[in-house]
CSV table of C-alpha atoms in Angstrom, one decimal:
chain,number,residue,atom,x,y,z
A,1,MET,CA,101.5,219.7,-12.9
A,2,ILE,CA,98.4,221.4,-14.3
A,3,ASP,CA,100.2,222.1,-17.6
A,4,LEU,CA,101.4,218.5,-17.7
A,5,LEU,CA,98.1,216.7,-16.8
A,6,VAL,CA,95.2,219.0,-17.6
A,7,ALA,CA,96.3,221.6,-20.2
A,8,PRO,CA,96.2,219.1,-23.2
A,9,PHE,CA,92.6,218.3,-22.5
A,10,LEU,CA,91.6,222.0,-22.0
A,11,GLU,CA,93.4,223.3,-25.1
A,12,PHE,CA,92.6,220.7,-27.8
A,13,ALA,CA,89.2,219.4,-28.8
A,14,PHE,CA,90.8,216.2,-30.3
A,15,MET,CA,92.2,215.3,-26.9
A,16,GLN,CA,88.8,215.8,-25.3
A,17,ARG,CA,87.2,213.5,-27.9
A,18,ALA,CA,89.9,210.9,-27.5
A,19,LEU,CA,89.5,210.9,-23.7
A,20,LEU,CA,85.7,210.7,-23.9
A,21,GLY,CA,85.9,207.8,-26.3
A,22,ALA,CA,88.5,206.0,-24.2
A,23,VAL,CA,86.5,206.5,-21.0
A,24,MET,CA,83.3,205.0,-22.6
A,25,LEU,CA,85.3,202.1,-24.0
A,26,SER,CA,86.8,201.4,-20.5
A,27,ILE,CA,83.4,201.5,-18.8
A,28,SER,CA,82.0,199.2,-21.5
A,29,SER,CA,84.7,196.7,-22.4
A,30,CYS,CA,86.6,196.2,-19.1
A,31,PRO,CA,83.7,194.3,-17.3
A,32,VAL,CA,83.3,192.2,-20.5
A,33,GLY,CA,87.0,191.4,-20.3
A,34,VAL,CA,86.5,190.3,-16.7
A,35,PHE,CA,83.9,187.7,-17.7
A,36,LEU,CA,86.0,186.6,-20.7
A,37,MET,CA,88.9,186.0,-18.3
A,38,LEU,CA,86.8,184.2,-15.7
A,39,ARG,CA,85.4,181.9,-18.5
A,40,ARG,CA,89.0,181.2,-19.6
A,41,MET,CA,88.2,182.7,-23.0
A,42,SER,CA,90.8,185.5,-23.1
A,43,LEU,CA,92.4,184.2,-26.3
A,44,ALA,CA,89.0,183.8,-27.8
A,45,GLY,CA,88.5,187.6,-27.4
A,46,ASP,CA,91.8,188.1,-29.2
A,47,ALA,CA,90.6,185.8,-32.0
A,48,MET,CA,87.2,187.7,-32.3
A,49,ALA,CA,89.1,191.0,-32.5
A,50,HIS,CA,90.8,189.8,-35.6
A,51,ALA,CA,87.7,188.2,-36.9
A,52,ILE,CA,85.9,191.5,-37.5
A,53,LEU,CA,88.7,192.7,-39.8
A,54,PRO,CA,87.4,191.2,-43.1
A,55,GLY,CA,83.9,192.8,-42.6
A,56,ALA,CA,85.4,196.1,-41.7
A,57,ALA,CA,87.7,195.9,-44.7
A,58,ILE,CA,84.9,195.2,-47.1
A,59,GLY,CA,83.0,198.2,-45.7
A,60,PHE,CA,86.2,200.2,-46.3
A,61,LEU,CA,86.6,198.9,-49.8
A,62,LEU,CA,83.1,199.9,-50.7
A,63,TYR,CA,82.6,203.2,-48.8
A,64,GLY,CA,86.1,204.3,-47.6
A,65,LEU,CA,86.6,205.2,-43.9
A,66,ALA,CA,82.9,205.5,-43.2
A,67,ILE,CA,82.0,204.4,-39.8
A,68,ILE,CA,78.6,202.8,-40.3
A,69,PRO,CA,79.5,200.5,-43.2
A,70,MET,CA,82.7,199.4,-41.5
A,71,THR,CA,80.8,198.8,-38.2
A,72,ILE,CA,78.1,196.7,-39.9
A,73,GLY,CA,80.7,194.8,-41.8
A,74,GLY,CA,82.7,194.1,-38.6
A,75,LEU,CA,79.6,192.9,-36.8
A,76,ILE,CA,78.6,190.6,-39.6
A,77,ALA,CA,82.1,189.1,-39.8
A,78,GLY,CA,82.3,188.7,-36.0
A,79,VAL,CA,79.0,186.8,-35.9
A,80,VAL,CA,80.0,184.6,-38.9
A,81,VAL,CA,83.3,183.6,-37.4
A,82,ALA,CA,81.8,183.0,-33.9
A,83,LEU,CA,79.1,180.8,-35.4
A,84,GLY,CA,81.5,179.1,-37.8
A,85,ALA,CA,84.0,178.2,-35.1
A,86,GLY,CA,81.1,176.9,-32.9
A,87,ALA,CA,79.8,174.8,-35.7
A,88,VAL,CA,83.2,173.3,-36.5
A,89,SER,CA,83.8,172.4,-32.8
A,90,ARG,CA,80.3,170.9,-32.5
A,91,PHE,CA,80.2,168.8,-35.7
A,92,THR,CA,83.8,167.8,-35.9
A,93,LEU,CA,86.5,166.5,-33.6
A,94,GLN,CA,88.3,169.8,-33.5
A,95,LYS,CA,88.1,171.9,-30.3
A,96,GLU,CA,86.7,175.4,-30.3
A,97,ASP,CA,90.1,177.1,-29.5
A,98,ALA,CA,91.7,175.4,-32.5
A,99,SER,CA,88.9,176.4,-34.8
A,100,LEU,CA,88.9,179.9,-33.5
A,101,ALA,CA,92.6,180.2,-34.1
A,102,ALA,CA,92.2,178.9,-37.7
A,103,PHE,CA,89.3,181.3,-38.4
A,104,TYR,CA,91.1,184.3,-36.9
A,105,LEU,CA,94.3,183.7,-38.9
A,106,ILE,CA,92.3,183.4,-42.1
A,107,SER,CA,90.3,186.6,-41.2
A,108,LEU,CA,93.4,188.6,-40.4
A,109,ALA,CA,95.1,187.7,-43.7
A,110,LEU,CA,91.9,188.2,-45.7
A,111,GLY,CA,91.2,191.6,-44.1
A,112,VAL,CA,94.7,192.9,-44.7
A,113,MET,CA,94.5,191.8,-48.3
A,114,ILE,CA,91.1,193.5,-48.8
A,115,VAL,CA,92.4,196.8,-47.4
A,116,SER,CA,95.5,196.6,-49.5
A,117,LEU,CA,93.4,196.3,-52.7
A,118,ARG,CA,92.2,199.9,-52.4
A,119,GLY,CA,93.9,201.7,-49.6
A,120,SER,CA,97.4,202.9,-48.9
A,121,SER,CA,99.7,201.8,-46.1
A,122,VAL,CA,98.2,204.7,-44.1
A,123,ASP,CA,94.7,203.3,-44.5
A,124,LEU,CA,96.0,199.9,-43.4
A,125,MET,CA,97.6,201.3,-40.3
A,126,HIS,CA,94.3,203.1,-39.5
A,127,VAL,CA,92.3,199.9,-39.8
A,128,LEU,CA,94.8,197.8,-37.8
A,129,PHE,CA,95.7,200.3,-35.1
A,130,GLY,CA,92.9,202.8,-35.0
A,131,THR,CA,93.0,206.6,-34.7
A,132,VAL,CA,91.8,207.5,-31.2
A,133,LEU,CA,92.9,211.1,-31.7
A,134,ALA,CA,90.6,211.4,-34.7
A,135,LEU,CA,87.3,210.3,-33.2
A,136,ASN,CA,84.4,212.3,-34.6
A,137,ASP,CA,80.8,212.7,-33.4
A,138,GLU,CA,79.6,209.7,-35.3
A,139,ALA,CA,82.2,207.4,-33.8
A,140,LEU,CA,81.6,208.8,-30.3
A,141,THR,CA,77.8,208.2,-30.7
A,142,LEU,CA,78.5,204.6,-31.8
A,143,ILE,CA,80.8,204.0,-28.8
A,144,GLY,CA,78.3,205.6,-26.4
A,145,ALA,CA,75.5,203.4,-27.8
A,146,ILE,CA,77.6,200.3,-27.3
A,147,CYS,CA,78.5,201.4,-23.8
A,148,GLY,CA,74.8,201.9,-22.9
A,149,ILE,CA,73.8,198.6,-24.4
A,150,THR,CA,76.6,196.8,-22.5
A,151,LEU,CA,75.7,198.3,-19.2
A,152,VAL,CA,72.0,197.5,-19.5
A,153,THR,CA,72.7,193.9,-20.6
A,154,LEU,CA,75.2,193.3,-17.8
A,155,THR,CA,72.7,194.6,-15.3
A,156,ILE,CA,69.9,192.4,-16.5
A,157,LEU,CA,72.0,189.2,-16.9
A,158,TRP,CA,74.4,189.8,-14.1
A,159,ARG,CA,73.4,186.8,-12.0
A,160,GLY,CA,73.3,184.5,-15.0
A,161,LEU,CA,76.8,185.7,-16.2
A,162,VAL,CA,78.3,185.1,-12.7
A,163,ALA,CA,76.7,181.6,-12.5
A,164,GLU,CA,77.9,180.6,-15.9
A,165,CYS,CA,81.4,181.6,-15.0
A,166,LEU,CA,81.3,179.3,-11.9
A,167,ASP,CA,79.5,176.3,-13.5
A,168,PRO,CA,77.9,176.7,-17.0
A,169,LEU,CA,76.7,173.1,-17.1
A,170,PHE,CA,74.9,173.6,-13.8
A,171,LEU,CA,73.2,176.8,-15.0
A,172,ARG,CA,71.9,175.1,-18.1
A,173,SER,CA,70.6,172.1,-16.1
A,174,VAL,CA,68.6,174.2,-13.7
A,175,SER,CA,67.6,177.2,-15.9
A,176,ARG,CA,66.7,177.8,-19.5
A,177,ILE,CA,68.5,181.1,-19.6
A,178,GLY,CA,71.9,179.5,-19.9
A,179,THR,CA,71.9,179.5,-23.7
A,180,VAL,CA,70.5,183.0,-23.8
A,181,VAL,CA,73.2,184.3,-21.4
A,182,HIS,CA,75.9,182.6,-23.4
A,183,PHE,CA,74.9,184.1,-26.8
A,184,ALA,CA,74.1,187.5,-25.3
A,185,PHE,CA,77.6,187.6,-23.8
A,186,LEU,CA,79.2,186.7,-27.1
A,187,ALA,CA,77.2,189.5,-28.7
A,188,LEU,CA,78.5,191.9,-26.1
A,189,VAL,CA,82.1,190.8,-26.9
A,190,VAL,CA,81.6,191.4,-30.6
A,191,LEU,CA,79.9,194.8,-30.0
A,192,ASN,CA,82.7,196.0,-27.7
A,193,LEU,CA,85.4,194.9,-30.1
A,194,VAL,CA,83.7,196.8,-32.9
A,195,GLY,CA,83.5,199.8,-30.7
A,196,GLY,CA,87.1,199.4,-29.7
A,197,PHE,CA,88.0,199.0,-33.4
A,198,GLN,CA,86.9,202.6,-34.1
A,199,ALA,CA,89.5,203.9,-31.6
A,200,LEU,CA,92.3,201.3,-31.3
A,201,GLY,CA,92.0,199.2,-34.5
A,202,THR,CA,91.5,195.5,-34.8
A,203,LEU,CA,94.9,194.6,-33.4
A,204,LEU,CA,94.7,196.6,-30.2
A,205,SER,CA,91.0,196.8,-29.3
A,206,VAL,CA,91.2,193.6,-27.2
A,207,GLY,CA,94.1,195.1,-25.2
A,208,LEU,CA,91.9,197.6,-23.4
A,209,MET,CA,89.4,194.8,-22.8
A,210,MET,CA,91.7,192.2,-21.3
A,211,LEU,CA,94.7,193.9,-19.7
A,212,PRO,CA,92.8,195.8,-17.0
A,213,ALA,CA,90.7,192.7,-16.3
A,214,ALA,CA,93.8,190.6,-15.9
A,215,ALA,CA,95.4,193.2,-13.7
A,216,ALA,CA,92.3,193.4,-11.5
A,217,ARG,CA,92.4,189.6,-10.9
A,218,PHE,CA,95.5,190.1,-8.8
A,219,TRP,CA,93.7,192.4,-6.3
A,220,THR,CA,90.4,190.7,-5.6
A,221,THR,CA,88.5,187.4,-6.1
A,222,ARG,CA,84.9,188.9,-6.1
A,223,VAL,CA,83.4,189.5,-9.5
A,224,GLY,CA,81.7,192.9,-8.7
A,225,PRO,CA,84.8,194.6,-7.2
A,226,MET,CA,86.9,193.0,-10.0
A,227,CYS,CA,84.7,194.7,-12.7
A,228,PHE,CA,84.9,198.1,-10.9
A,229,LEU,CA,88.6,197.8,-10.4
A,230,ALA,CA,89.1,196.8,-14.1
A,231,VAL,CA,87.2,199.9,-15.2
A,232,ALA,CA,89.3,202.1,-12.9
A,233,ILE,CA,92.5,200.6,-14.3
A,234,GLY,CA,91.1,201.1,-17.8
A,235,LEU,CA,90.3,204.7,-17.1
A,236,ALA,CA,93.8,205.4,-15.6
A,237,SER,CA,95.4,203.6,-18.6
A,238,SER,CA,93.4,205.7,-21.0
A,239,LEU,CA,94.4,209.0,-19.3
A,240,SER,CA,98.0,208.1,-18.9
A,241,GLY,CA,98.3,206.7,-22.4
A,242,LEU,CA,96.8,209.8,-24.0
A,243,LEU,CA,99.1,212.1,-22.0
A,244,LEU,CA,102.1,209.9,-22.9
A,245,SER,CA,101.1,210.1,-26.5
A,246,TYR,CA,100.7,213.9,-26.4
A,247,HIS,CA,103.9,214.7,-24.5
A,248,ALA,CA,106.2,212.1,-26.1
A,249,ALA,CA,104.7,212.3,-29.6
A,250,LEU,CA,103.9,208.5,-29.6
A,251,PRO,CA,101.0,206.6,-31.3
A,252,SER,CA,98.0,207.0,-29.0
A,253,GLY,CA,96.5,203.5,-29.3
A,254,PRO,CA,99.7,201.6,-28.4
A,255,ALA,CA,100.4,204.1,-25.6
A,256,ILE,CA,97.0,203.3,-24.0
A,257,VAL,CA,97.5,199.6,-24.3
A,258,LEU,CA,101.1,199.8,-23.0
A,259,SER,CA,99.9,201.8,-20.0
A,260,ALA,CA,97.4,199.0,-19.3
A,261,GLY,CA,100.3,196.6,-19.7
A,262,ALA,CA,102.3,198.5,-17.1
A,263,ALA,CA,99.3,198.3,-14.7
A,264,TYR,CA,99.2,194.6,-15.3
A,265,LEU,CA,102.9,194.1,-14.5
A,266,LEU,CA,102.6,196.2,-11.4
A,267,SER,CA,99.6,194.1,-10.3
A,268,ILE,CA,101.6,190.9,-10.8
A,269,LEU,CA,104.2,192.2,-8.4
A,270,PHE,CA,102.3,194.2,-5.8
A,271,GLY,CA,98.7,193.0,-5.9
A,272,THR,CA,97.1,191.4,-2.9
A,273,ARG,CA,97.3,188.1,-4.8
A,274,GLY,CA,100.6,189.0,-6.6
A,275,ILE,CA,104.1,187.7,-6.2
A,276,MET,CA,105.2,189.9,-3.3
A,277,ALA,CA,102.0,189.1,-1.3
A,278,VAL,CA,102.3,185.4,-1.9
A,279,ARG,CA,106.0,185.4,-0.8
A,280,SER,CA,105.1,187.4,2.3
A,281,ARG,CA,102.4,184.9,3.3
A,282,HIS,CA,104.9,182.0,2.7
A,283,ARG,CA,107.4,183.7,5.0
A,284,HIS,CA,104.8,184.1,7.7
A,285,LYS,CA,103.8,180.5,7.5
A,286,ALA,CA,107.4,179.4,7.6
A,287,ALA,CA,108.0,181.5,10.7
């Protein structure tokens, strides 16, 4: 068991870096995913994950696979798409989900085209699916900084975030912090997607954010325990995904997300609010 579970992380530095990066991403992005889910904005997170691709691709086109230019480009693109979708929904008849879908499809196609102008198919795969096994000190520093910013912001705005999940209109009617909380939260979403992009790419970064959060929803209804449980599921998914990738010679990013997907499916079946529990309660009521 030691050779199976521990030896890869003791023998190889790239596995240690990958685990450290995945742990920080889980601690940072899983609570954000919980609030996205409770706000019924899960698909908005997916749209924002694709929205950062053109900015990251422009950074790649100008500077290659340099982390800082790609990160800055991704942040700018994410903010532009978020503001653009919000403006369209505010000043036209189109709803925000439709405008986000339109912007994300345009962003995805534009980003892939920009990467293809200079890079090879290998570079395109790196941008789309990430390289968690190739994280360097610069990438780990960036992910660590995003993790720290996220935890501090969540601590400061916790009550406002919970209140906005329950009734955003009430929060804005009784407090001036409603708008601040909303935009601060959107900034956290973009930041964590940019951090996840370094390890899992634009197509999979939202997976580690949303799947543990969705799985945790089947075990508890309280926001605090749900966030902690989502982080625990994210950590377990990261560890099991990296081990699966190592022993079965599979791509590491998809292995991590599939591990989180397995946790989600198990939660659907066996969670305290899952299928089996609901059926058991119905049987007791019928009896």
